[in-house]
């Protein structure tokens, strides 16, 4: 693991960090949800919009490590990861999506070195798409979910209309 710059955790992050260490397999610090979209959606552009939002938001790129016995945070400089699944060939795509979300939301994040988000875009039917968001509370809160949804919508609409421009990173 290479860290250019590492910073101490905030007091709130330290509380979450130590509680997560006490209960390493727990999903108690996961927040997230699903967004379902009726109508025709270009799933590749939706995936790109999600990648863009991750790239532009420092909090989503945070990774954590232990240095000299103390937890620190640093920005991951690699490419964002957003999964793309086609569930439209399933007998019951919505049920398959619900099962996927239930399973994924219970999987614990590794708080040392790994990404603390999981994003999955799913085509359910020709005119129905959904995306699943799971974030660790070390990097996001309930308000973050609202902002993320708004930013994904704006990024997707900009790509569809061809007005994508460079946006500065958001702390």
mmCIF file of C-alpha atoms in Angstrom:
data_model
loop_
_atom_site.group_PDB
_atom_site.id
_atom_site.type_symbol
_atom_site.label_atom_id
_atom_site.label_comp_id
_atom_site.label_asym_id
_atom_site.label_seq_id
_atom_site.Cartn_x
_atom_site.Cartn_y
_atom_site.Cartn_z
ATOM 1 C CA UNK A 1 0.000 0.000 0.000
ATOM 2 C CA UNK A 2 1.392 3.369 -1.016
ATOM 3 C CA UNK A 3 0.154 6.480 0.775
ATOM 4 C CA UNK A 4 1.303 9.863 -0.472
ATOM 5 C CA UNK A 5 -0.324 11.751 2.391
ATOM 6 C CA UNK A 6 -2.031 10.318 5.448
ATOM 7 C CA UNK A 7 -4.168 12.257 7.882
ATOM 8 C CA UNK A 8 -5.558 11.520 11.339
ATOM 9 C CA UNK A 9 -9.196 10.523 11.688
ATOM 10 C CA UNK A 10 -11.789 12.958 12.994
ATOM 11 C CA UNK A 11 -13.193 12.220 16.459
ATOM 12 C CA UNK A 12 -16.363 10.800 14.913
ATOM 13 C CA UNK A 13 -14.355 8.604 12.533
ATOM 14 C CA UNK A 14 -12.218 7.313 15.440
ATOM 15 C CA UNK A 15 -15.345 6.256 17.348
ATOM 16 C CA UNK A 16 -16.661 4.419 14.299
ATOM 17 C CA UNK A 17 -13.224 2.900 13.546
ATOM 18 C CA UNK A 18 -12.769 1.441 17.036
ATOM 19 C CA UNK A 19 -16.328 0.141 17.248
ATOM 20 C CA UNK A 20 -15.916 -1.499 13.821
ATOM 21 C CA UNK A 21 -12.695 -3.140 15.071
ATOM 22 C CA UNK A 22 -14.626 -4.527 18.036
ATOM 23 C CA UNK A 23 -17.302 -5.944 15.691
ATOM 24 C CA UNK A 24 -15.379 -6.591 12.441
ATOM 25 C CA UNK A 25 -18.039 -8.668 10.684
ATOM 26 C CA UNK A 26 -20.897 -6.322 11.483
ATOM 27 C CA UNK A 27 -22.840 -4.311 8.946
ATOM 28 C CA UNK A 28 -23.998 -1.828 11.606
ATOM 29 C CA UNK A 29 -22.073 1.035 10.009
ATOM 30 C CA UNK A 30 -23.347 0.493 6.477
ATOM 31 C CA UNK A 31 -25.722 2.986 4.972
ATOM 32 C CA UNK A 32 -27.272 2.891 1.565
ATOM 33 C CA UNK A 33 -30.226 2.072 -0.521
ATOM 34 C CA UNK A 34 -31.517 1.584 -4.003
ATOM 35 C CA UNK A 35 -32.716 3.843 -6.761
ATOM 36 C CA UNK A 36 -35.116 2.389 -9.308
ATOM 37 C CA UNK A 37 -35.635 4.142 -12.630
ATOM 38 C CA UNK A 38 -38.629 3.520 -14.880
ATOM 39 C CA UNK A 39 -38.026 4.237 -18.556
ATOM 40 C CA UNK A 40 -35.195 3.749 -20.994
ATOM 41 C CA UNK A 41 -31.738 4.148 -19.397
ATOM 42 C CA UNK A 42 -28.308 3.820 -20.979
ATOM 43 C CA UNK A 43 -26.749 1.630 -18.272
ATOM 44 C CA UNK A 44 -23.209 2.271 -19.481
ATOM 45 C CA UNK A 45 -23.706 6.026 -19.148
ATOM 46 C CA UNK A 46 -25.308 5.530 -15.729
ATOM 47 C CA UNK A 47 -22.256 3.514 -14.680
ATOM 48 C CA UNK A 48 -19.999 6.294 -16.000
ATOM 49 C CA UNK A 49 -22.032 8.869 -14.051
ATOM 50 C CA UNK A 50 -21.524 6.884 -10.845
ATOM 51 C CA UNK A 51 -17.789 6.582 -11.566
ATOM 52 C CA UNK A 52 -17.627 10.319 -12.125
ATOM 53 C CA UNK A 53 -19.347 11.053 -8.820
ATOM 54 C CA UNK A 54 -16.880 8.805 -6.988
ATOM 55 C CA UNK A 55 -13.961 10.508 -8.757
ATOM 56 C CA UNK A 56 -15.246 13.960 -7.818
ATOM 57 C CA UNK A 57 -15.945 13.238 -4.141
ATOM 58 C CA UNK A 58 -12.886 12.877 -1.951
ATOM 59 C CA UNK A 59 -14.862 11.202 0.838
ATOM 60 C CA UNK A 60 -15.756 8.277 -1.428
ATOM 61 C CA UNK A 61 -12.094 7.820 -2.327
ATOM 62 C CA UNK A 62 -10.931 7.670 1.294
ATOM 63 C CA UNK A 63 -9.069 4.590 2.412
ATOM 64 C CA UNK A 64 -7.858 3.801 5.912
ATOM 65 C CA UNK A 65 -4.728 2.197 7.283
ATOM 66 C CA UNK A 66 -2.831 1.836 10.528
ATOM 67 C CA UNK A 67 0.456 3.680 10.784
ATOM 68 C CA UNK A 68 2.554 3.483 13.949
ATOM 69 C CA UNK A 69 -0.399 1.876 15.724
ATOM 70 C CA UNK A 70 -2.821 4.686 14.862
ATOM 71 C CA UNK A 71 -5.549 4.717 12.200
ATOM 72 C CA UNK A 72 -5.019 7.215 9.379
ATOM 73 C CA UNK A 73 -6.905 8.124 6.231
ATOM 74 C CA UNK A 74 -5.645 8.846 2.740
ATOM 75 C CA UNK A 75 -7.059 9.410 -0.738
ATOM 76 C CA UNK A 76 -7.040 6.476 -3.126
ATOM 77 C CA UNK A 77 -5.913 7.617 -6.573
ATOM 78 C CA UNK A 78 -7.068 4.572 -8.573
ATOM 79 C CA UNK A 79 -10.083 4.200 -10.838
ATOM 80 C CA UNK A 80 -13.544 4.035 -9.260
ATOM 81 C CA UNK A 81 -15.256 0.651 -9.207
ATOM 82 C CA UNK A 82 -18.898 0.373 -10.247
ATOM 83 C CA UNK A 83 -20.362 -3.014 -11.135
ATOM 84 C CA UNK A 84 -22.758 -3.463 -14.043
ATOM 85 C CA UNK A 85 -25.129 -6.445 -14.029
ATOM 86 C CA UNK A 86 -27.867 -7.497 -16.428
ATOM 87 C CA UNK A 87 -30.614 -9.316 -14.536
ATOM 88 C CA UNK A 88 -33.165 -9.008 -17.338
ATOM 89 C CA UNK A 89 -32.849 -12.669 -18.292
ATOM 90 C CA UNK A 90 -33.811 -13.808 -14.783
ATOM 91 C CA UNK A 91 -37.329 -15.252 -14.398
ATOM 92 C CA UNK A 92 -38.076 -12.563 -11.799
ATOM 93 C CA UNK A 93 -35.534 -9.740 -12.253
ATOM 94 C CA UNK A 94 -36.887 -7.564 -9.419
ATOM 95 C CA UNK A 95 -36.723 -10.489 -6.998
ATOM 96 C CA UNK A 96 -33.169 -11.319 -8.138
ATOM 97 C CA UNK A 97 -32.219 -7.670 -7.574
ATOM 98 C CA UNK A 98 -33.803 -7.649 -4.120
ATOM 99 C CA UNK A 99 -31.918 -10.837 -3.197
ATOM 100 C CA UNK A 100 -28.643 -9.374 -4.490
ATOM 101 C CA UNK A 101 -29.129 -6.175 -2.462
ATOM 102 C CA UNK A 102 -30.002 -8.127 0.699
ATOM 103 C CA UNK A 103 -26.882 -10.245 0.363
ATOM 104 C CA UNK A 104 -24.505 -7.393 -0.473
ATOM 105 C CA UNK A 105 -25.741 -5.086 2.283
ATOM 106 C CA UNK A 106 -24.721 -7.658 4.920
ATOM 107 C CA UNK A 107 -21.164 -8.111 3.622
ATOM 108 C CA UNK A 108 -18.716 -6.285 5.879
ATOM 109 C CA UNK A 109 -16.235 -3.789 4.487
ATOM 110 C CA UNK A 110 -12.548 -4.156 5.232
ATOM 111 C CA UNK A 111 -11.642 -0.916 6.972
ATOM 112 C CA UNK A 112 -7.947 -1.287 6.223
ATOM 113 C CA UNK A 113 -6.966 -0.416 2.664
ATOM 114 C CA UNK A 114 -10.182 -1.337 0.894
ATOM 115 C CA UNK A 115 -12.824 0.826 -0.710
ATOM 116 C CA UNK A 116 -15.656 1.781 1.589
ATOM 117 C CA UNK A 117 -18.403 1.898 -1.012
ATOM 118 C CA UNK A 118 -20.122 -0.583 -3.273
ATOM 119 C CA UNK A 119 -22.096 0.546 -6.291
ATOM 120 C CA UNK A 120 -24.000 -1.799 -8.576
ATOM 121 C CA UNK A 121 -25.999 -0.813 -11.666
ATOM 122 C CA UNK A 122 -28.566 -3.432 -12.708
ATOM 123 C CA UNK A 123 -30.673 -3.666 -15.822
ATOM 124 C CA UNK A 124 -33.909 -5.300 -14.718
ATOM 125 C CA UNK A 125 -36.019 -4.957 -17.845
ATOM 126 C CA UNK A 126 -35.824 -2.989 -21.066
ATOM 127 C CA UNK A 127 -37.579 -0.074 -19.383
ATOM 128 C CA UNK A 128 -36.472 -0.574 -15.779
ATOM 129 C CA UNK A 129 -33.020 -0.046 -14.282
ATOM 130 C CA UNK A 130 -31.833 0.194 -10.695
ATOM 131 C CA UNK A 131 -28.672 0.981 -8.844
ATOM 132 C CA UNK A 132 -27.604 -0.091 -5.387
ATOM 133 C CA UNK A 133 -25.470 2.060 -3.100
ATOM 134 C CA UNK A 134 -23.689 0.849 0.018
ATOM 135 C CA UNK A 135 -21.341 3.173 1.916
ATOM 136 C CA UNK A 136 -19.450 2.820 5.159
ATOM 137 C CA UNK A 137 -20.337 5.418 7.767
ATOM 138 C CA UNK A 138 -16.614 6.302 7.988
ATOM 139 C CA UNK A 139 -17.001 8.100 4.643
ATOM 140 C CA UNK A 140 -20.680 9.055 4.434
ATOM 141 C CA UNK A 141 -23.862 9.800 6.324
ATOM 142 C CA UNK A 142 -27.555 10.079 5.505
ATOM 143 C CA UNK A 143 -27.136 13.536 3.980
ATOM 144 C CA UNK A 144 -24.397 12.116 1.753
ATOM 145 C CA UNK A 145 -26.931 9.711 0.254
ATOM 146 C CA UNK A 146 -29.150 12.589 -0.825
ATOM 147 C CA UNK A 147 -26.208 14.470 -2.329
ATOM 148 C CA UNK A 148 -24.907 11.355 -4.103
ATOM 149 C CA UNK A 149 -28.302 10.700 -5.702
ATOM 150 C CA UNK A 150 -28.569 14.306 -6.892
ATOM 151 C CA UNK A 151 -25.028 14.261 -8.292
ATOM 152 C CA UNK A 152 -25.571 10.957 -10.119
ATOM 153 C CA UNK A 153 -28.764 12.316 -11.675
ATOM 154 C CA UNK A 154 -27.013 15.523 -12.779
ATOM 155 C CA UNK A 155 -23.982 13.644 -14.157
ATOM 156 C CA UNK A 156 -26.188 11.186 -16.074
ATOM 157 C CA UNK A 157 -28.371 13.945 -17.520
ATOM 158 C CA UNK A 158 -25.263 15.899 -18.555
ATOM 159 C CA UNK A 159 -23.871 12.853 -20.353
ATOM 160 C CA UNK A 160 -27.160 12.148 -22.115
ATOM 161 C CA UNK A 161 -27.376 15.763 -23.306
ATOM 162 C CA UNK A 162 -23.681 15.896 -24.224
ATOM 163 C CA UNK A 163 -22.906 18.761 -21.854
ATOM 164 C CA UNK A 164 -20.377 16.953 -19.666
ATOM 165 C CA UNK A 165 -17.792 19.349 -18.355
ATOM 166 C CA UNK A 166 -14.966 19.054 -15.881
ATOM 167 C CA UNK A 167 -16.110 19.568 -12.332
ATOM 168 C CA UNK A 168 -13.795 20.191 -9.408
ATOM 169 C CA UNK A 169 -13.424 17.514 -6.755
ATOM 170 C CA UNK A 170 -15.741 17.919 -3.794
ATOM 171 C CA UNK A 171 -14.359 17.468 -0.298
#
